[in-house]
Tab-separated table of C-alpha atoms in Angstrom:
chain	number	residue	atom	x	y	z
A	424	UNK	CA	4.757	5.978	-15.817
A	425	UNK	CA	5.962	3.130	-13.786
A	426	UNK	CA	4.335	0.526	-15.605
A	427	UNK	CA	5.328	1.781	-18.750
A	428	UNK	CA	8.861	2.054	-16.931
A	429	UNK	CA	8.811	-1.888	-16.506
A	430	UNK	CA	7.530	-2.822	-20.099
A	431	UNK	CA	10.554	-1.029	-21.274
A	432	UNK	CA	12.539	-3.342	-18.740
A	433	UNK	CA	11.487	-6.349	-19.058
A	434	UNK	CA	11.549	-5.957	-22.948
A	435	UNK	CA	14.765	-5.065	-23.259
A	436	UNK	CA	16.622	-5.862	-20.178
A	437	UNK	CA	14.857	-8.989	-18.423
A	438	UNK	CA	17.284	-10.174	-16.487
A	439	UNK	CA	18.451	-7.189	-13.742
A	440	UNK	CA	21.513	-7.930	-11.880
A	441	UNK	CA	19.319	-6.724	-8.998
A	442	UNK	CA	15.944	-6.654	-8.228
A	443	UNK	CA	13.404	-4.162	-10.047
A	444	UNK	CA	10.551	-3.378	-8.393
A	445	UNK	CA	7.336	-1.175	-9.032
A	446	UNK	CA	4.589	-0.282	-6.621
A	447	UNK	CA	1.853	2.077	-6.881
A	448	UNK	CA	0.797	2.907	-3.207
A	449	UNK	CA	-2.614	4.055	-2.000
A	450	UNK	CA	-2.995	5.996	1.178
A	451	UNK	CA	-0.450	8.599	-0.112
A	452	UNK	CA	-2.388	11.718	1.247
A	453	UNK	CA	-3.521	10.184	4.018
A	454	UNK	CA	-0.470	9.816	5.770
A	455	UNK	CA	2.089	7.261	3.131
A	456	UNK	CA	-0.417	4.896	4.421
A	457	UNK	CA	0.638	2.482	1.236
A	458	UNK	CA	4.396	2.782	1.075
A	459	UNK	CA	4.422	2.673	4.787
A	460	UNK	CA	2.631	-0.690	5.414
A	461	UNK	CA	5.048	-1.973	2.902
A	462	UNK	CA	8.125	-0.795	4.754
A	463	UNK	CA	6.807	-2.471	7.896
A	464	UNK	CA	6.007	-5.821	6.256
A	465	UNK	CA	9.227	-6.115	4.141
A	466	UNK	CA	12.176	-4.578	6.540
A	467	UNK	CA	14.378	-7.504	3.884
A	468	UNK	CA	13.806	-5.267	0.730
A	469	UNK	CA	14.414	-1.656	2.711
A	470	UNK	CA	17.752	-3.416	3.960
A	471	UNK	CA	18.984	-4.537	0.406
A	472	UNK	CA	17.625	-1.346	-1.003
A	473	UNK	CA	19.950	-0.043	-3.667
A	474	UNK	CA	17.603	3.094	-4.710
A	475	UNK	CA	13.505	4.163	-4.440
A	476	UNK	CA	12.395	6.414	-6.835
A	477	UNK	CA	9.029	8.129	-6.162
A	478	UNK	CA	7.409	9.770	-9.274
A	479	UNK	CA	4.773	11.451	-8.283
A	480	UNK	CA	3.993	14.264	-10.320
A	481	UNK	CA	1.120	13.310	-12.676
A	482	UNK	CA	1.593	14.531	-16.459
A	483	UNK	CA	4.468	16.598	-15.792
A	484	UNK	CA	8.189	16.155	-16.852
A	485	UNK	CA	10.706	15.470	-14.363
A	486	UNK	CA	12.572	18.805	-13.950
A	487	UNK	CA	15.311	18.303	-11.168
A	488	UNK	CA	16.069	15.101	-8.079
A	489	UNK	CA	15.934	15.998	-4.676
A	490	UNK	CA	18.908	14.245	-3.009
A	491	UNK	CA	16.877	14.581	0.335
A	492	UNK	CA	19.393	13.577	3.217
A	493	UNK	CA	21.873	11.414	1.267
A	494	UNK	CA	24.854	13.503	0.340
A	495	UNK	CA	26.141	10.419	-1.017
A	496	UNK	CA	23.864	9.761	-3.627
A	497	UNK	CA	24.885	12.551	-6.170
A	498	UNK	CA	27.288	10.343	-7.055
A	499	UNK	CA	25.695	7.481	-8.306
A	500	UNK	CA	23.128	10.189	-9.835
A	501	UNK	CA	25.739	11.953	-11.705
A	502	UNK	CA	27.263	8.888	-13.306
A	503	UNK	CA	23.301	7.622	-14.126
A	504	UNK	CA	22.526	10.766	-15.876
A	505	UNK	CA	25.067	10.735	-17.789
A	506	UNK	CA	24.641	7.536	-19.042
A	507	UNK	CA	21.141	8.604	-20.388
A	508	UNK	CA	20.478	10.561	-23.629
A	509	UNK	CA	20.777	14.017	-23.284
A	510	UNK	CA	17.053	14.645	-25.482
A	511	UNK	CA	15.822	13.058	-22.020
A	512	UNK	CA	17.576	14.289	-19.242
A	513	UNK	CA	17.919	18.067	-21.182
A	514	UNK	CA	15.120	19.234	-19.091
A	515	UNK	CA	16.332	17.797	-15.804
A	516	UNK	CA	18.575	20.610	-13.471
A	517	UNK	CA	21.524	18.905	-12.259
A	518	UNK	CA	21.886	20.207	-8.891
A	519	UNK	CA	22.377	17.828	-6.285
A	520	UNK	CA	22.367	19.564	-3.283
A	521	UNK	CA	21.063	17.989	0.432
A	522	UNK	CA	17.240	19.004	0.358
A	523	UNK	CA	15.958	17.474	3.352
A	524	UNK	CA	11.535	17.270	2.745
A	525	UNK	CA	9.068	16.365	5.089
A	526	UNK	CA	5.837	15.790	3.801
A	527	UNK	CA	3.148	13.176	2.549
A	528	UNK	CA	5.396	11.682	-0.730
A	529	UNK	CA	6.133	7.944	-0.344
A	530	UNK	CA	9.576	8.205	-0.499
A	531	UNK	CA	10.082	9.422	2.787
A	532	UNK	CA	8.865	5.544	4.516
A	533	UNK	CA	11.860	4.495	2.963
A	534	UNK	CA	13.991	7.651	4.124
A	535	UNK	CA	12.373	7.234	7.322
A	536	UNK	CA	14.183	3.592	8.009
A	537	UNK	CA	17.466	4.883	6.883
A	538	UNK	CA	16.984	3.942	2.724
A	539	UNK	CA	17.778	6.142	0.294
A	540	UNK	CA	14.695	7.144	-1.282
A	541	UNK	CA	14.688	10.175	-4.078
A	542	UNK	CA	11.775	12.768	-5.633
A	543	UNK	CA	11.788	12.590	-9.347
A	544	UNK	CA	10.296	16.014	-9.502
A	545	UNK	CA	8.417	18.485	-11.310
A	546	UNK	CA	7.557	22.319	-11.028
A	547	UNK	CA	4.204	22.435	-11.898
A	548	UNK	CA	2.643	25.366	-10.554
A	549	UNK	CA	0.019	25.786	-12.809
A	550	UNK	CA	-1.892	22.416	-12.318
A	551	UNK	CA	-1.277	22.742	-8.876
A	552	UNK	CA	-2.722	25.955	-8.178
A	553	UNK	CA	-6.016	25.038	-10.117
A	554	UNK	CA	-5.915	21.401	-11.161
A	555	UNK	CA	-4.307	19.386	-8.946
A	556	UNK	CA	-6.854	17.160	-6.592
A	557	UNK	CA	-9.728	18.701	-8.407
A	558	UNK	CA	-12.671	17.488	-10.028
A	559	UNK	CA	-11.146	19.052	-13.132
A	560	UNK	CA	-8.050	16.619	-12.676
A	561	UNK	CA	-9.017	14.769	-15.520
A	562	UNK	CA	-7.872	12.202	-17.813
A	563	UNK	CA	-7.507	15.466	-21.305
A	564	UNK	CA	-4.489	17.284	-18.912
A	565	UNK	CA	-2.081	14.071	-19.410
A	566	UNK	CA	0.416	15.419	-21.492
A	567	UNK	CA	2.005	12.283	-23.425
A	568	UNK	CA	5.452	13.095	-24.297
A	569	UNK	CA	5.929	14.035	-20.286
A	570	UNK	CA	4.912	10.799	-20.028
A	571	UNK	CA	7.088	9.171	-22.588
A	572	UNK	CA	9.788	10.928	-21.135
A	573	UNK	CA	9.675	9.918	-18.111
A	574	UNK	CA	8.790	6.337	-18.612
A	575	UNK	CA	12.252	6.290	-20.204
A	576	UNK	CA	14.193	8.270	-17.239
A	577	UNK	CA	12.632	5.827	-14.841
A	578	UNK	CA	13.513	2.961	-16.457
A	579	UNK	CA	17.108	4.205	-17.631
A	580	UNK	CA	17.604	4.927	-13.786
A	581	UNK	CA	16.392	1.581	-12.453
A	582	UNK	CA	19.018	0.000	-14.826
A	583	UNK	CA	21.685	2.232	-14.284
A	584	UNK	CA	20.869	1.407	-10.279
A	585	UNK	CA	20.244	-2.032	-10.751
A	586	UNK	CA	23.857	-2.329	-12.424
A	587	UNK	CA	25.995	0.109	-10.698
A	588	UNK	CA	28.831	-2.246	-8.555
A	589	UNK	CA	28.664	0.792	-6.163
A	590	UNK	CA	26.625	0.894	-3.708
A	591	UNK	CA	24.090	4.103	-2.920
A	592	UNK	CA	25.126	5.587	0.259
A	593	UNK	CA	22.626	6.012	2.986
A	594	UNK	CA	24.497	7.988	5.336
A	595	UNK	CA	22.568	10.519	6.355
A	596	UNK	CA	23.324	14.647	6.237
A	597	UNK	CA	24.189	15.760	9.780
A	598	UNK	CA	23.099	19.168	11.061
């Protein structure tokens, strides 16, 4: 999804007004080993961070954004999404409420040092309740128009964040 995400940018918007970048961690269920060794070796790109998206959902549609602790950010989301074509965001549930997560997603190294980082989610029960980290996870499940989709979201929201004058706010929800 990511790469695909890039081709799209660099094809038809190669010259960002800020930087785009795409990472594909390992280490993710051991801990955010990946994302987390890159948060420690680059503290210059967490401090200039405009937005991280994590998609980490496999072959599923995105479905809804978890704001996590930024009660900020819903408004540069809301002016992003609707910027985007409704036949891609029609599946995606506009609520932007606080949702503070925990977890192993690689967002959270980011959200961790104080960047806004954001879920790109999906509600895939099915795959996983008897799929997911399986040796039946296999290559026939990838479901290409989720795929398509979200290549598109991804790289409509990495332009619509790269652009936006404003920037995201990373002021954090207080209990």
């Amino acid at each position: 999804t990511m790469m695909e995400a890039m081709r799209i940018l660099k094809e038809v918007y190669p010259q960002p007004r800020r930087t785009i970048l795409v990472a594909h961690w390992g280490g993710e269920e051991q801990g955010t080993n990946g994302s987390l060794a890159f948060a420690d070796d680059h503290p210059e790109v967490i401090e200039g961070l405009q937005a991280a998206f994590n998609q980490d959902n496999g072959t599923w549609r995105v479905e809804f954004f978890r704001m996590q602790e930024f009660p900020g950010a819903g408004d540069n989301f809301g002016r992003w999404v609707r910027e985007i074509p409704r036949d891609i965001t029609q599946h995606i549930e506009l609520d932007f409420r606080v949702d503070p997560r925990s977890g192993n997603s690689d967002e959270m190294s980011f959200i961790c040092r104080g960047a806004p980082g954001f879920r790109l989610q999906s509600n895939y029960p099915d795959y996983r309740q008897y799929t997911w980290h399986t040796d039946i996870d296999t290559y026939d499940k990838i479901v290409f128009d989720d795929l398509r989709n979200n290549a598109t979201l991804v790289a409509m929201l990495a332009y619509m964040a790269s652009e936006d004058p404003m920037r995201v706010s990373n002021a954090r929800r207080t209990l």
